[in-house]
Coordinates of C-alpha atoms and ligand atoms in Angstrom, one line a residue:
M1 CA 9.3 -7.7 15.5
E2 CA 12.1 -5.2 15.7
K3 CA 11.0 -1.6 15.0
R4 CA 11.5 -0.7 11.3
K5 CA 12.1 2.6 9.6
I6 CA 9.5 2.7 6.9
I7 CA 8.5 5.0 4.0
V8 CA 5.0 4.6 2.7
D9 CA 4.2 5.2 -1.0
C10 CA 0.4 5.4 -1.5
D11 CA -2.7 6.8 -3.2
P12 CA -5.2 7.4 -0.4
G13 CA -7.7 5.9 -1.1
I14 CA -10.0 4.2 1.4
D15 CA -7.8 1.2 2.1
D16 CA -4.6 3.2 2.0
S17 CA -6.0 5.4 4.7
I18 CA -7.2 2.5 6.9
A19 CA -3.7 0.9 6.4
L20 CA -2.1 4.2 7.7
A21 CA -4.5 4.0 10.7
Y22 CA -3.0 0.5 11.3
A23 CA 0.5 1.9 11.1
A24 CA -0.4 4.8 13.4
A25 CA -1.7 2.3 16.0
H26 CA 1.7 0.4 15.9
P27 CA 4.4 3.0 16.8
E28 CA 6.2 0.1 18.5
A29 CA 6.6 -1.6 15.1
F30 CA 7.0 1.4 12.6
E31 CA 9.1 4.5 12.6
L32 CA 7.3 6.3 9.7
L33 CA 9.9 8.6 8.1
A34 CA 7.6 9.9 5.3
V35 CA 4.4 9.3 3.3
T36 CA 4.8 9.8 -0.5
T37 CA 1.9 10.0 -2.9
V38 CA 1.3 8.9 -6.5
A39 CA -1.6 9.3 -8.9
G40 CA -3.8 6.1 -8.8
N41 CA -7.0 5.8 -6.9
Q42 CA -7.5 9.5 -7.6
T43 CA -5.4 12.4 -9.1
I44 CA -2.2 13.4 -7.4
E45 CA -3.8 16.6 -6.1
K46 CA -6.6 14.6 -4.3
V47 CA -4.5 11.8 -3.0
T48 CA -1.9 14.3 -1.6
R49 CA -4.6 16.4 0.1
N50 CA -6.0 13.1 1.5
A51 CA -2.5 12.0 2.8
L52 CA -2.1 15.4 4.6
D53 CA -5.5 15.3 6.1
V54 CA -5.5 11.6 7.1
T55 CA -2.0 11.6 8.6
A56 CA -3.1 14.8 10.6
L57 CA -6.3 13.1 11.8
F58 CA -4.2 10.1 12.9
K59 CA -1.7 12.5 14.6
L60 CA 1.1 10.8 12.7
N61 CA 3.1 14.1 12.4
V62 CA 4.9 12.8 9.3
P63 CA 6.2 14.7 6.1
V64 CA 4.1 14.2 3.0
A65 CA 5.8 14.5 -0.5
A66 CA 3.7 14.5 -3.7
G67 CA 4.9 12.2 -6.5
M68 CA 4.1 11.5 -10.1
V69 CA 1.1 12.9 -11.8
E70 CA 0.8 10.0 -14.2
P71 CA 2.4 6.6 -15.0
I72 CA 5.8 6.4 -16.7
V73 CA 4.4 5.5 -20.1
R74 CA 0.6 4.9 -20.0
E75 CA -2.4 7.2 -19.4
L76 CA -3.5 7.5 -15.8
Q77 CA -6.6 5.4 -14.9
T78 CA -8.2 6.3 -11.5
A79 CA -10.7 4.3 -9.4
S80 CA -13.5 6.7 -8.5
E81 CA -16.1 4.0 -8.5
F82 CA -14.4 2.4 -5.5
H83 CA -12.9 5.4 -3.7
G84 CA -15.3 8.2 -4.6
K85 CA -14.7 11.6 -6.2
N86 CA -12.5 12.8 -3.3
G87 CA -10.7 9.5 -2.9
L88 CA -12.1 8.9 0.7
G89 CA -15.5 7.5 -0.2
D90 CA -16.6 11.1 -0.3
C91 CA -16.3 11.3 3.5
T92 CA -15.1 14.7 4.8
I93 CA -12.5 15.1 7.5
P94 CA -10.9 18.3 8.9
R95 CA -8.5 19.9 6.4
A96 CA -5.0 19.8 7.9
D97 CA -3.0 23.0 8.2
A98 CA -0.2 21.4 6.3
E99 CA 1.3 21.4 2.8
P100 CA 3.4 18.8 1.0
E101 CA 7.2 19.0 1.0
K102 CA 8.8 21.2 -1.7
E103 CA 10.6 18.2 -3.2
M104 CA 8.8 15.7 -5.3
A105 CA 8.5 12.2 -3.9
V106 CA 11.4 10.6 -5.8
F107 CA 13.8 13.3 -4.7
Y108 CA 12.4 13.4 -1.1
I109 CA 12.9 9.6 -0.8
K110 CA 16.4 9.9 -2.3
K111 CA 17.3 12.6 0.3
L112 CA 16.0 10.6 3.2
L113 CA 17.8 7.4 2.1
T114 CA 21.1 9.3 1.5
E115 CA 20.9 11.0 4.9
L116 CA 20.3 7.6 6.7
P117 CA 23.1 6.9 9.3
E118 CA 25.7 4.4 8.1
G119 CA 24.4 0.8 8.3
E120 CA 20.7 1.8 8.7
K121 CA 18.1 0.7 6.1
V122 CA 14.5 1.5 5.3
T123 CA 11.6 -0.7 4.3
L124 CA 9.4 0.7 1.5
I125 CA 5.7 -0.1 1.9
C126 CA 4.0 0.4 -1.4
T127 CA 0.2 0.4 -1.7
A128 CA -0.3 2.2 -5.1
P129 CA 1.0 2.1 -8.7
L130 CA 4.8 1.9 -8.5
T131 CA 5.6 4.9 -10.6
N132 CA 7.5 6.8 -7.9
I133 CA 9.5 3.7 -6.8
G134 CA 10.3 2.6 -10.4
L135 CA 11.7 6.1 -11.2
L136 CA 13.6 6.2 -7.9
L137 CA 15.4 3.0 -8.7
K138 CA 16.1 4.0 -12.3
I139 CA 17.4 7.5 -11.6
Y140 CA 19.2 6.6 -8.3
P141 CA 20.2 2.9 -8.4
E142 CA 22.7 3.6 -5.6
V143 CA 19.8 4.0 -3.1
K144 CA 19.2 0.2 -3.3
A145 CA 21.9 -0.2 -0.7
K146 CA 19.7 1.7 1.8
I147 CA 16.5 -0.3 1.1
Q148 CA 16.0 -3.4 3.4
E149 CA 13.0 -4.7 1.4
I150 CA 10.0 -3.6 -0.5
V151 CA 6.7 -4.9 0.8
L152 CA 3.9 -4.1 -1.7
M153 CA 0.2 -4.6 -2.3
G154 CA -0.1 -5.4 -5.9
G155 CA -0.5 -8.1 -8.6
A156 CA -2.0 -11.5 -8.2
I157 CA -0.8 -15.1 -8.7
A158 CA -4.1 -15.6 -10.6
G159 CA -7.0 -13.3 -11.5
G160 CA -7.4 -9.5 -11.5
N161 CA -9.7 -6.7 -10.4
V162 CA -9.3 -4.2 -13.1
T163 CA -9.3 -6.8 -15.8
A164 CA -9.7 -10.5 -15.6
S165 CA -5.9 -10.9 -15.3
A166 CA -4.5 -7.6 -13.8
E167 CA -4.6 -5.9 -10.4
F168 CA -5.1 -2.1 -10.4
N169 CA -1.7 -1.0 -8.9
I170 CA 0.3 -3.0 -11.4
Y171 CA -2.1 -2.4 -14.3
V172 CA -1.9 1.4 -14.0
D173 CA 1.9 1.3 -14.4
P174 CA 3.3 -2.1 -15.5
E175 CA 6.6 -0.6 -16.7
A176 CA 7.3 0.8 -13.2
A177 CA 6.4 -2.5 -11.6
R178 CA 8.8 -4.4 -13.9
I179 CA 11.6 -2.0 -12.9
V180 CA 10.8 -2.8 -9.2
F181 CA 10.4 -6.5 -9.7
K182 CA 13.7 -6.8 -11.6
S183 CA 15.6 -4.4 -9.3
G184 CA 17.3 -7.3 -7.4
L185 CA 15.8 -5.9 -4.1
P186 CA 13.9 -8.4 -1.9
I187 CA 10.3 -7.9 -2.8
V188 CA 7.3 -9.2 -0.8
M189 CA 4.2 -9.3 -3.1
C190 CA 0.9 -9.1 -1.3
G191 CA -1.4 -10.0 -4.2
L192 CA -5.1 -10.2 -4.7
D193 CA -5.1 -14.0 -3.9
V194 CA -4.7 -12.9 -0.3
T195 CA -5.8 -9.3 -0.1
E196 CA -9.2 -10.0 -1.6
K197 CA -9.8 -12.3 1.4
C198 CA -8.7 -9.6 3.9
A199 CA -12.0 -7.9 3.9
L200 CA -14.4 -6.4 6.5
T201 CA -17.9 -7.8 6.4
S202 CA -21.0 -5.6 6.1
S203 CA -21.8 -6.2 9.8
Q204 CA -18.3 -5.2 10.8
I205 CA -18.6 -2.1 8.7
Q206 CA -22.0 -1.2 10.2
K207 CA -20.6 -1.6 13.7
L208 CA -17.6 0.7 12.9
S209 CA -19.8 3.4 11.3
Q210 CA -22.1 3.4 14.4
S211 CA -19.2 3.7 16.9
Q212 CA -18.6 6.6 19.2
N213 CA -14.9 6.1 18.4
K214 CA -14.1 8.8 15.7
I215 CA -11.5 6.7 13.8
A216 CA -13.8 3.7 13.8
R217 CA -16.6 5.8 12.5
F218 CA -14.3 7.3 9.8
C219 CA -13.2 3.8 8.6
G220 CA -16.8 2.6 8.8
E221 CA -18.1 5.5 6.7
M222 CA -15.4 5.1 4.1
T223 CA -15.9 1.4 3.7
G224 CA -19.7 1.9 3.8
Y225 CA -19.3 4.0 0.6
S226 CA -17.3 1.2 -1.0
L227 CA -19.9 -1.4 0.1
A228 CA -22.7 0.7 -1.5
N229 CA -20.8 1.4 -4.7
G230 CA -17.8 -0.6 -6.2
N231 CA -18.4 -3.5 -3.8
K232 CA -22.2 -3.6 -3.9
F233 CA -22.2 -7.2 -5.3
R234 CA -19.6 -8.6 -2.9
G235 CA -21.2 -7.7 0.5
K236 CA -17.7 -7.1 1.9
V237 CA -14.8 -4.6 1.4
S238 CA -11.2 -5.8 1.0
I239 CA -8.7 -3.7 2.9
H240 CA -6.0 -4.6 0.5
D241 CA -3.4 -2.1 1.6
A242 CA -3.4 -3.1 5.3
V243 CA -1.9 -6.5 4.3
P244 CA 1.8 -5.4 3.8
Y245 CA 1.8 -3.7 7.2
M246 CA 0.1 -6.7 8.9
Y247 CA 2.6 -9.0 7.1
L248 CA 5.4 -7.1 9.0
T249 CA 3.7 -7.1 12.4
H250 CA 2.1 -10.6 12.2
P251 CA 3.9 -12.8 9.7
E252 CA 2.6 -15.8 11.6
I253 CA -0.9 -15.4 10.1
F254 CA 0.4 -15.5 6.5
K255 CA 1.7 -18.3 4.3
V256 CA 4.4 -17.3 1.8
E257 CA 6.3 -18.9 -1.1
K258 CA 9.6 -18.1 -2.7
V259 CA 9.0 -16.9 -6.3
A260 CA 10.4 -14.9 -9.2
L261 CA 8.3 -12.0 -10.4
D262 CA 7.7 -10.3 -13.8
V263 CA 5.0 -8.2 -15.4
D264 CA 3.2 -8.4 -18.8
C265 CA 4.0 -5.0 -20.3
S266 CA 2.1 -5.7 -23.5
D267 CA -1.0 -3.9 -24.6
G268 CA -3.0 -7.2 -25.0
V269 CA -5.7 -8.7 -22.9
S270 CA -3.2 -9.7 -20.1
A271 CA -1.6 -6.2 -19.9
G272 CA -0.4 -5.6 -16.4
R273 CA -0.6 -9.3 -15.3
T274 CA 2.0 -10.3 -12.8
I275 CA 3.9 -13.4 -13.9
V276 CA 4.6 -15.3 -10.6
D277 CA 7.1 -18.2 -11.2
F278 CA 7.3 -20.7 -8.3
R279 CA 10.4 -22.3 -10.0
W280 CA 12.5 -19.8 -8.1
W281 CA 15.6 -22.1 -8.4
M282 CA 15.8 -21.2 -12.1
Y283 CA 16.6 -17.5 -11.3
E284 CA 19.6 -15.7 -10.0
E285 CA 19.7 -15.5 -6.2
S286 CA 19.0 -11.7 -6.5
E287 CA 15.7 -12.4 -8.2
E288 CA 14.3 -14.5 -5.3
N289 CA 11.2 -12.7 -4.0
I290 CA 8.3 -13.7 -1.9
A291 CA 4.6 -14.0 -2.7
V292 CA 2.1 -14.1 0.1
V293 CA -0.2 -17.0 -0.7
D294 CA -2.6 -17.5 2.2
V295 CA -3.8 -15.8 5.4
D296 CA -5.8 -16.4 8.6
V297 CA -8.7 -14.0 7.7
A298 CA -10.2 -14.0 11.2
K299 CA -6.9 -13.0 12.7
F300 CA -6.5 -10.2 10.0
Q301 CA -9.9 -8.8 10.9
E302 CA -9.3 -9.0 14.6
Y303 CA -5.9 -7.2 14.5
L304 CA -7.2 -4.6 12.0
I305 CA -10.3 -3.7 14.0
E306 CA -8.4 -3.7 17.3
A307 CA -5.9 -1.2 15.8
I308 CA -8.7 1.1 14.5
Y309 CA -10.3 1.3 17.9
E310 CA -6.9 1.7 19.7
L311 CA -6.0 4.6 17.4
G312 CA -9.4 6.2 18.1
E313 CA -8.7 6.0 21.8
K314 CA -5.2 7.5 21.3
V315 CA -6.3 10.5 19.3
K316 CA -9.6 11.4 20.8
Ligands
RIB1 O1 -6.1 -3.4 -6.3 C1 -6.2 -2.8 -5.0 C2 -5.3 -1.7 -4.9 O2 -5.7 -0.7 -5.9 C3 -5.3 -1.0 -3.6 O3 -4.0 -0.4 -3.3 C4 -6.3 0.1 -3.7 O4 -6.0 1.2 -2.9 C5 -6.1 0.5 -5.2 O5 -5.1 1.4 -5.2
CA2 CA1 -3.8 2.0 -2.8

């Protein structure tokens, strides 16, 4: 794949952090311009501190800008049962000697996109509630010309994880998700139908946590927390947020379909449900998006685990 400029909007978060490890192991694929944070898995203070510490541990040397404290309309709901009180499965890593940028995420992204050289574009990788990105597109619609595509973890063709019909990132801020889905930008939706399958097994987690490789041990300890808490009945831990990155580096292991996307913004039982319409021909060209519908799980596990150990070798 050609090297892409990317901006990551995330809520680290165990799987957000492991996904950043995957990105850090693939400098040939990603030029990471910035990491922006948004309240989701934990509060904005905790996810921003985690982003600073995790990117320093991975020697990413990337600016971090803090974003929205809460969704555009709704009350914030966090996910402590899956990500722990500190957002990293209550694992501790060295505190980075770094602070977030002075600009909030929306303004920092706008500045980066505006300063891009003529003809260059950025891919947004979103692995959290879409509050920052929804506001960016509403306040500064002109930046759309600088966005190549948005590859996001969120939603589901069927099912949900925070309710029977809604996935966490979309459920937390459905209004923001609708702004993004209806923006006319090319969207790649990596939903639960695929990301739930992209899991590490309990034996893979045990092997990681017993490794001498410090990044492998960190990822093993974080997922070990998730395995013992939010995922104790599943016996595996889905690394949802690594899927958008792996879609960009290994599209061959995924199956995709053209779709049109919308979101249920009601307050009913299906609040936050993504409406994935495969009758894409009934929508304006600009509304054509992609949903990832299947994956080679063994290849996903192989490429993810390989990247974790490679990063550990690089930063030891
Ligand atoms: O539903 C999974 C998503 O919610 C992931 O992004 C995870 O980090 C949580 O934010
Ligand atoms: Ca996330």
